Amino acid sequence: MSVGELFILGFYGKVIPPWLKEFAAQFGLGGVILFDYSCQTRQYDNNIASPAQVQSLCAEIAALPSRPLVFIDQEGGLVRRLKDS
């Protein structure tokens, strides 16, 4: 196991940024966490645009070295990171 496989990282945007691809290639990666809601912009504009886009993004994440897992932060109570649709 490489040290990067101990990390679950997130990012802003609809596609994997170059820095994350470089990190995964150099150190490995345990997982990627996706957020729909952005605390920076206070809008639902972070990683999720549509079901097809999320499917493509998850496939891209799974193809990274070390085949990281995909996580969603959805608590279901007052904190809701995914919009209903």
PDB file of C-alpha atoms in Angstrom:
ATOM      1  CA  MET A   1       0.000   0.000   0.000  1.00  0.00           C
ATOM      2  CA  SER A   2       1.304   3.443  -0.883  1.00  0.00           C
ATOM      3  CA  VAL A   3       0.883   6.448   1.398  1.00  0.00           C
ATOM      4  CA  GLY A   4      -1.610   8.138  -0.942  1.00  0.00           C
ATOM      5  CA  GLU A   5      -4.008   5.232  -0.545  1.00  0.00           C
ATOM      6  CA  LEU A   6      -4.632   6.461   3.013  1.00  0.00           C
ATOM      7  CA  PHE A   7      -6.175   9.685   1.692  1.00  0.00           C
ATOM      8  CA  ILE A   8      -9.667  10.563   0.496  1.00  0.00           C
ATOM      9  CA  LEU A   9      -9.489  13.875  -1.357  1.00  0.00           C
ATOM     10  CA  GLY A  10     -12.050  16.239  -2.787  1.00  0.00           C
ATOM     11  CA  PHE A  11     -11.846  18.937  -5.436  1.00  0.00           C
ATOM     12  CA  TYR A  12     -13.902  21.723  -6.965  1.00  0.00           C
ATOM     13  CA  GLY A  13     -15.171  21.218 -10.497  1.00  0.00           C
ATOM     14  CA  LYS A  14     -16.917  18.777 -12.795  1.00  0.00           C
ATOM     15  CA  VAL A  15     -13.757  16.976 -14.012  1.00  0.00           C
ATOM     16  CA  ILE A  16     -10.696  15.646 -12.206  1.00  0.00           C
ATOM     17  CA  PRO A  17      -8.129  18.445 -11.925  1.00  0.00           C
ATOM     18  CA  PRO A  18      -4.538  17.852 -13.078  1.00  0.00           C
ATOM     19  CA  TRP A  19      -3.138  18.100  -9.521  1.00  0.00           C
ATOM     20  CA  LEU A  20      -5.315  15.179  -8.398  1.00  0.00           C
ATOM     21  CA  LYS A  21      -4.255  13.030 -11.357  1.00  0.00           C
ATOM     22  CA  GLU A  22      -0.616  13.826 -10.563  1.00  0.00           C
ATOM     23  CA  PHE A  23      -1.108  12.993  -6.867  1.00  0.00           C
ATOM     24  CA  ALA A  24      -2.735   9.654  -7.734  1.00  0.00           C
ATOM     25  CA  ALA A  25       0.040   8.791 -10.189  1.00  0.00           C
ATOM     26  CA  GLN A  26       2.811   9.667  -7.745  1.00  0.00           C
ATOM     27  CA  PHE A  27       1.411   8.492  -4.407  1.00  0.00           C
ATOM     28  CA  GLY A  28      -1.711   6.435  -5.117  1.00  0.00           C
ATOM     29  CA  LEU A  29      -5.126   7.480  -3.812  1.00  0.00           C
ATOM     30  CA  GLY A  30      -7.614   5.817  -1.474  1.00  0.00           C
ATOM     31  CA  GLY A  31     -10.691   7.662  -2.615  1.00  0.00           C
ATOM     32  CA  VAL A  32     -12.342  10.782  -3.943  1.00  0.00           C
ATOM     33  CA  ILE A  33     -15.271  12.468  -2.217  1.00  0.00           C
ATOM     34  CA  LEU A  34     -17.822  14.290  -4.361  1.00  0.00           C
ATOM     35  CA  PHE A  35     -19.850  17.262  -3.199  1.00  0.00           C
ATOM     36  CA  ASP A  36     -22.825  18.816  -4.941  1.00  0.00           C
ATOM     37  CA  TYR A  37     -23.079  21.796  -2.583  1.00  0.00           C
ATOM     38  CA  SER A  38     -20.119  24.181  -2.418  1.00  0.00           C
ATOM     39  CA  CYS A  39     -19.517  25.955   0.890  1.00  0.00           C
ATOM     40  CA  GLN A  40     -17.405  28.514  -1.001  1.00  0.00           C
ATOM     41  CA  THR A  41     -20.102  29.615  -3.455  1.00  0.00           C
ATOM     42  CA  ARG A  42     -23.086  28.540  -1.308  1.00  0.00           C
ATOM     43  CA  GLN A  43     -24.634  26.932  -4.374  1.00  0.00           C
ATOM     44  CA  TYR A  44     -25.185  23.466  -5.772  1.00  0.00           C
ATOM     45  CA  ASP A  45     -22.419  23.846  -8.335  1.00  0.00           C
ATOM     46  CA  ASN A  46     -19.483  21.728  -7.188  1.00  0.00           C
ATOM     47  CA  ASN A  47     -18.918  18.232  -8.657  1.00  0.00           C
ATOM     48  CA  ILE A  48     -22.372  17.204  -9.862  1.00  0.00           C
ATOM     49  CA  ALA A  49     -24.222  18.487 -12.934  1.00  0.00           C
ATOM     50  CA  SER A  50     -26.243  15.519 -14.202  1.00  0.00           C
ATOM     51  CA  PRO A  51     -26.459  11.738 -13.848  1.00  0.00           C
ATOM     52  CA  ALA A  52     -24.481  11.246 -17.085  1.00  0.00           C
ATOM     53  CA  GLN A  53     -21.740  13.643 -15.939  1.00  0.00           C
ATOM     54  CA  VAL A  54     -21.450  11.889 -12.558  1.00  0.00           C
ATOM     55  CA  GLN A  55     -21.255   8.502 -14.261  1.00  0.00           C
ATOM     56  CA  SER A  56     -18.447   9.756 -16.493  1.00  0.00           C
ATOM     57  CA  LEU A  57     -16.638  11.364 -13.556  1.00  0.00           C
ATOM     58  CA  CYS A  58     -16.884   8.160 -11.483  1.00  0.00           C
ATOM     59  CA  ALA A  59     -15.484   6.137 -14.390  1.00  0.00           C
ATOM     60  CA  GLU A  60     -12.605   8.601 -14.716  1.00  0.00           C
ATOM     61  CA  ILE A  61     -11.901   8.339 -10.974  1.00  0.00           C
ATOM     62  CA  ALA A  62     -12.017   4.530 -11.063  1.00  0.00           C
ATOM     63  CA  ALA A  63      -9.460   4.536 -13.898  1.00  0.00           C
ATOM     64  CA  LEU A  64      -6.857   6.391 -11.810  1.00  0.00           C
ATOM     65  CA  PRO A  65      -3.866   4.426 -10.487  1.00  0.00           C
ATOM     66  CA  SER A  66      -4.796   2.433  -7.333  1.00  0.00           C
ATOM     67  CA  ARG A  67      -8.464   2.463  -8.469  1.00  0.00           C
ATOM     68  CA  PRO A  68      -9.756   4.798  -5.718  1.00  0.00           C
ATOM     69  CA  LEU A  69     -13.230   4.508  -4.231  1.00  0.00           C
ATOM     70  CA  VAL A  70     -15.846   7.227  -4.779  1.00  0.00           C
ATOM     71  CA  PHE A  71     -17.594   8.759  -1.758  1.00  0.00           C
ATOM     72  CA  ILE A  72     -20.531  11.159  -1.394  1.00  0.00           C
ATOM     73  CA  ASP A  73     -21.034  13.343   1.675  1.00  0.00           C
ATOM     74  CA  GLN A  74     -24.776  13.000   2.244  1.00  0.00           C
ATOM     75  CA  GLU A  75     -25.915  12.997   5.849  1.00  0.00           C
ATOM     76  CA  GLY A  76     -29.643  13.218   5.203  1.00  0.00           C
ATOM     77  CA  GLY A  77     -30.427  15.626   8.019  1.00  0.00           C
ATOM     78  CA  LEU A  78     -29.893  19.377   8.097  1.00  0.00           C
ATOM     79  CA  VAL A  79     -26.675  18.894   6.118  1.00  0.00           C
ATOM     80  CA  ARG A  80     -27.625  18.001   2.549  1.00  0.00           C
ATOM     81  CA  ARG A  81     -24.838  17.909  -0.006  1.00  0.00           C
ATOM     82  CA  LEU A  82     -26.994  16.547  -2.847  1.00  0.00           C
ATOM     83  CA  LYS A  83     -30.007  18.287  -4.292  1.00  0.00           C
ATOM     84  CA  ASP A  84     -33.196  16.233  -4.681  1.00  0.00           C
ATOM     85  CA  SER A  85     -32.864  15.806  -8.446  1.00  0.00           C
TER      86      SER A  85
END
